[in-house]
Amino acid sequence: APDPHDRHGTFVVAYDGDEPVGCARGVLLAESFPHEDLLGRYLGAGRIDLPLARIMTVNSVAVLPDWRGRRIVRSRAGGEVTVATRILELLHRRFREAGVLVSLLTTGPRLAETFFRAAGYVALGPPFRLPSYHVPLVDMGAWLADSPLSRNDGESAAGASVRLWLESRGRFSSG
């Protein structure tokens, strides 16, 4: 069945020539809220108290098996990163340019501890299980520090509060 959130999504696709090798979807919460049942509990006073236009979710980061772990060269920024890392960097950049301050996602513990933690995400709570999933899940969040509205450019009191709440989750590095 089609995903109703796709029409609100921003997609980043990595190609090898004409062949797609990886992709990710980001959705601005002001337009649609994938996984609201999981992530909605983190919104509001004392946690992530920002307008929905300042929050995104990352969904469906996927890379073909032959491309997982392969390093590619960043065209402008230089250096080598994996396909998944580059896709996430570009997705974050698109949303930061639109003024997004926070990114949320739900993933399995292995990817939480390896990939997403290295990308600046922190666990918002302990792993949990849902009857419809065969693996535990972890909700995660990241402060998109390079946002035009970030602390480096005079963040709002609400933004400062959210950043501090994320930092208090234990593994956030404000770097």
mmCIF file of C-alpha atoms in Angstrom:
data_model
loop_
_atom_site.group_PDB
_atom_site.id
_atom_site.type_symbol
_atom_site.label_atom_id
_atom_site.label_comp_id
_atom_site.label_asym_id
_atom_site.label_seq_id
_atom_site.Cartn_x
_atom_site.Cartn_y
_atom_site.Cartn_z
ATOM 1 C CA ALA A 1 0.000 0.000 0.000
ATOM 2 C CA PRO A 2 1.242 3.509 -0.715
ATOM 3 C CA ASP A 3 2.625 5.430 2.253
ATOM 4 C CA PRO A 4 0.443 8.526 2.810
ATOM 5 C CA HIS A 5 3.458 10.458 4.123
ATOM 6 C CA ASP A 6 5.419 10.094 0.859
ATOM 7 C CA ARG A 7 3.609 12.994 -0.774
ATOM 8 C CA HIS A 8 4.900 15.258 2.006
ATOM 9 C CA GLY A 9 8.411 13.815 1.961
ATOM 10 C CA THR A 10 11.712 15.181 0.815
ATOM 11 C CA PHE A 11 13.780 12.389 -0.704
ATOM 12 C CA VAL A 12 17.524 12.104 -1.159
ATOM 13 C CA VAL A 13 18.602 9.374 -3.564
ATOM 14 C CA ALA A 14 22.187 8.229 -4.206
ATOM 15 C CA TYR A 15 23.003 6.965 -7.683
ATOM 16 C CA ASP A 16 25.750 4.939 -9.313
ATOM 17 C CA GLY A 17 25.367 6.279 -12.834
ATOM 18 C CA ASP A 18 21.654 5.876 -13.558
ATOM 19 C CA GLU A 19 21.065 3.217 -10.909
ATOM 20 C CA PRO A 20 19.772 4.191 -7.455
ATOM 21 C CA VAL A 21 21.858 2.649 -4.662
ATOM 22 C CA GLY A 22 20.387 4.333 -1.584
ATOM 23 C CA CYS A 23 17.724 6.730 -0.385
ATOM 24 C CA ALA A 24 16.132 8.386 2.631
ATOM 25 C CA ARG A 25 12.962 10.326 3.291
ATOM 26 C CA GLY A 26 12.546 13.315 5.564
ATOM 27 C CA VAL A 27 9.170 14.766 6.504
ATOM 28 C CA LEU A 28 8.482 18.144 8.085
ATOM 29 C CA LEU A 29 6.090 17.571 10.987
ATOM 30 C CA ALA A 30 4.057 20.628 10.029
ATOM 31 C CA GLU A 31 3.102 18.756 6.836
ATOM 32 C CA SER A 32 2.732 15.176 8.073
ATOM 33 C CA PHE A 33 3.855 13.091 11.073
ATOM 34 C CA PRO A 34 5.113 9.570 10.323
ATOM 35 C CA HIS A 35 5.338 7.488 13.507
ATOM 36 C CA GLU A 36 3.386 10.011 15.555
ATOM 37 C CA ASP A 37 2.328 7.103 17.756
ATOM 38 C CA LEU A 38 5.981 6.559 18.682
ATOM 39 C CA LEU A 39 7.498 10.033 18.586
ATOM 40 C CA GLY A 40 4.586 12.251 19.596
ATOM 41 C CA ARG A 41 5.249 11.680 23.291
ATOM 42 C CA TYR A 42 8.480 13.701 23.043
ATOM 43 C CA LEU A 43 6.725 16.871 21.934
ATOM 44 C CA GLY A 44 5.521 19.502 24.342
ATOM 45 C CA ALA A 45 6.539 21.372 27.444
ATOM 46 C CA GLY A 46 9.753 20.236 29.096
ATOM 47 C CA ARG A 47 10.880 18.246 26.071
ATOM 48 C CA ILE A 48 10.739 19.300 22.422
ATOM 49 C CA ASP A 49 8.564 22.392 22.678
ATOM 50 C CA LEU A 50 8.975 23.890 19.215
ATOM 51 C CA PRO A 51 6.615 24.638 16.327
ATOM 52 C CA LEU A 52 6.137 21.593 14.081
ATOM 53 C CA ALA A 53 7.719 23.607 11.252
ATOM 54 C CA ARG A 54 11.032 23.304 13.146
ATOM 55 C CA ILE A 55 10.947 19.496 13.531
ATOM 56 C CA MET A 56 11.481 16.740 10.969
ATOM 57 C CA THR A 57 11.483 12.963 10.978
ATOM 58 C CA VAL A 58 13.929 10.767 9.107
ATOM 59 C CA ASN A 59 12.377 7.633 7.660
ATOM 60 C CA SER A 60 13.398 4.773 5.474
ATOM 61 C CA VAL A 61 17.164 5.218 5.204
ATOM 62 C CA ALA A 62 18.074 2.374 2.875
ATOM 63 C CA VAL A 63 21.213 1.369 0.961
ATOM 64 C CA LEU A 64 21.555 -1.638 -1.326
ATOM 65 C CA PRO A 65 23.567 -4.450 0.316
ATOM 66 C CA ASP A 66 26.491 -4.142 -2.130
ATOM 67 C CA TRP A 67 26.838 -0.458 -1.238
ATOM 68 C CA ARG A 68 26.602 -0.697 2.546
ATOM 69 C CA GLY A 69 29.837 0.337 4.191
ATOM 70 C CA ARG A 70 31.360 1.458 0.888
ATOM 71 C CA ARG A 71 33.089 4.771 1.117
ATOM 72 C CA ILE A 72 32.442 7.505 -1.418
ATOM 73 C CA VAL A 73 34.044 10.891 -1.909
ATOM 74 C CA ARG A 74 32.059 14.002 -1.011
ATOM 75 C CA SER A 75 32.099 16.226 -4.062
ATOM 76 C CA ARG A 76 32.332 19.640 -2.373
ATOM 77 C CA ALA A 77 33.057 18.994 1.284
ATOM 78 C CA GLY A 78 35.871 16.546 0.578
ATOM 79 C CA GLY A 79 36.708 13.445 2.551
ATOM 80 C CA GLU A 80 35.180 10.003 2.289
ATOM 81 C CA VAL A 81 31.969 8.793 3.924
ATOM 82 C CA THR A 82 29.569 5.902 3.460
ATOM 83 C CA VAL A 83 26.621 6.236 1.093
ATOM 84 C CA ALA A 84 24.209 6.229 4.052
ATOM 85 C CA THR A 85 26.155 8.962 5.842
ATOM 86 C CA ARG A 86 26.181 11.154 2.750
ATOM 87 C CA ILE A 87 22.453 10.663 2.176
ATOM 88 C CA LEU A 88 21.736 11.667 5.784
ATOM 89 C CA GLU A 89 24.063 14.689 5.550
ATOM 90 C CA LEU A 90 22.261 15.945 2.450
ATOM 91 C CA LEU A 91 18.822 15.342 3.962
ATOM 92 C CA HIS A 92 19.797 17.243 7.118
ATOM 93 C CA ARG A 93 21.217 20.096 5.034
ATOM 94 C CA ARG A 94 17.992 20.497 3.055
ATOM 95 C CA PHE A 95 15.946 20.726 6.225
ATOM 96 C CA ARG A 96 18.434 22.988 8.070
ATOM 97 C CA GLU A 97 18.229 25.431 5.153
ATOM 98 C CA ALA A 98 14.454 25.516 5.733
ATOM 99 C CA GLY A 99 14.951 26.381 9.428
ATOM 100 C CA VAL A 100 14.486 22.923 10.961
ATOM 101 C CA LEU A 101 16.133 22.572 14.364
ATOM 102 C CA VAL A 102 15.384 18.984 15.455
ATOM 103 C CA SER A 103 15.335 15.628 13.691
ATOM 104 C CA LEU A 104 13.544 12.591 15.138
ATOM 105 C CA LEU A 105 13.576 8.937 14.129
ATOM 106 C CA THR A 106 12.900 5.408 15.334
ATOM 107 C CA THR A 107 15.356 2.613 14.577
ATOM 108 C CA GLY A 108 16.715 -0.671 15.872
ATOM 109 C CA PRO A 109 19.341 -0.686 18.645
ATOM 110 C CA ARG A 110 22.219 -1.785 16.386
ATOM 111 C CA LEU A 111 21.800 1.142 13.989
ATOM 112 C CA ALA A 112 21.092 3.442 16.926
ATOM 113 C CA GLU A 113 24.451 2.657 18.515
ATOM 114 C CA THR A 114 26.513 2.619 15.333
ATOM 115 C CA PHE A 115 25.209 4.744 12.498
ATOM 116 C CA PHE A 116 22.801 7.259 14.050
ATOM 117 C CA ARG A 117 24.799 7.929 17.197
ATOM 118 C CA ALA A 118 27.810 8.774 15.017
ATOM 119 C CA ALA A 119 25.546 11.166 13.084
ATOM 120 C CA GLY A 120 24.757 13.115 16.274
ATOM 121 C CA TYR A 121 21.534 11.426 17.400
ATOM 122 C CA VAL A 122 20.804 10.555 21.017
ATOM 123 C CA ALA A 123 18.442 7.954 22.433
ATOM 124 C CA LEU A 124 15.327 9.669 23.777
ATOM 125 C CA GLY A 125 14.483 6.730 26.003
ATOM 126 C CA PRO A 126 15.282 3.055 26.539
ATOM 127 C CA PRO A 127 14.704 0.454 23.817
ATOM 128 C CA PHE A 128 11.115 -0.801 23.648
ATOM 129 C CA ARG A 129 9.118 -3.468 21.827
ATOM 130 C CA LEU A 130 5.943 -3.304 19.801
ATOM 131 C CA PRO A 131 3.845 -6.384 19.065
ATOM 132 C CA SER A 132 4.105 -5.727 15.322
ATOM 133 C CA TYR A 133 7.950 -5.617 15.247
ATOM 134 C CA HIS A 134 10.314 -8.527 15.734
ATOM 135 C CA VAL A 135 13.177 -6.364 17.072
ATOM 136 C CA PRO A 136 13.408 -3.755 19.816
ATOM 137 C CA LEU A 137 13.174 -0.121 18.736
ATOM 138 C CA VAL A 138 14.853 3.074 19.921
ATOM 139 C CA ASP A 139 13.508 6.612 19.502
ATOM 140 C CA MET A 140 16.267 9.113 18.733
ATOM 141 C CA GLY A 141 16.663 12.839 18.255
ATOM 142 C CA ALA A 142 19.316 15.220 16.971
ATOM 143 C CA TRP A 143 19.807 18.946 17.262
ATOM 144 C CA LEU A 144 20.629 20.223 13.786
ATOM 145 C CA ALA A 145 23.247 22.672 15.051
ATOM 146 C CA ASP A 146 23.968 24.261 11.683
ATOM 147 C CA SER A 147 20.397 25.478 11.282
ATOM 148 C CA PRO A 148 20.048 29.170 10.480
ATOM 149 C CA LEU A 149 18.057 29.388 13.733
ATOM 150 C CA SER A 150 20.595 27.520 15.868
ATOM 151 C CA ARG A 151 22.428 28.769 18.925
ATOM 152 C CA ASN A 152 25.262 30.057 16.726
ATOM 153 C CA ASP A 153 22.844 32.612 15.278
ATOM 154 C CA GLY A 154 20.999 33.576 18.456
ATOM 155 C CA GLU A 155 18.643 30.672 19.089
ATOM 156 C CA SER A 156 15.313 31.295 20.719
ATOM 157 C CA ALA A 157 14.606 30.440 24.347
ATOM 158 C CA ALA A 158 12.495 27.495 23.137
ATOM 159 C CA GLY A 159 15.363 26.283 20.953
ATOM 160 C CA ALA A 160 17.815 26.549 23.848
ATOM 161 C CA SER A 161 15.443 24.566 26.056
ATOM 162 C CA VAL A 162 15.144 21.778 23.470
ATOM 163 C CA ARG A 163 18.902 21.634 22.921
ATOM 164 C CA LEU A 164 19.475 21.345 26.670
ATOM 165 C CA TRP A 165 16.821 18.609 26.954
ATOM 166 C CA LEU A 166 18.527 16.636 24.173
ATOM 167 C CA GLU A 167 21.906 17.131 25.836
ATOM 168 C CA SER A 168 20.454 15.777 29.082
ATOM 169 C CA ARG A 169 19.552 12.509 27.354
ATOM 170 C CA GLY A 170 23.142 11.450 28.029
ATOM 171 C CA ARG A 171 24.981 10.983 24.759
ATOM 172 C CA PHE A 172 24.505 14.300 22.964
ATOM 173 C CA SER A 173 27.641 16.167 22.006
ATOM 174 C CA SER A 174 27.050 19.830 21.304
ATOM 175 C CA GLY A 175 30.399 19.907 19.511
#
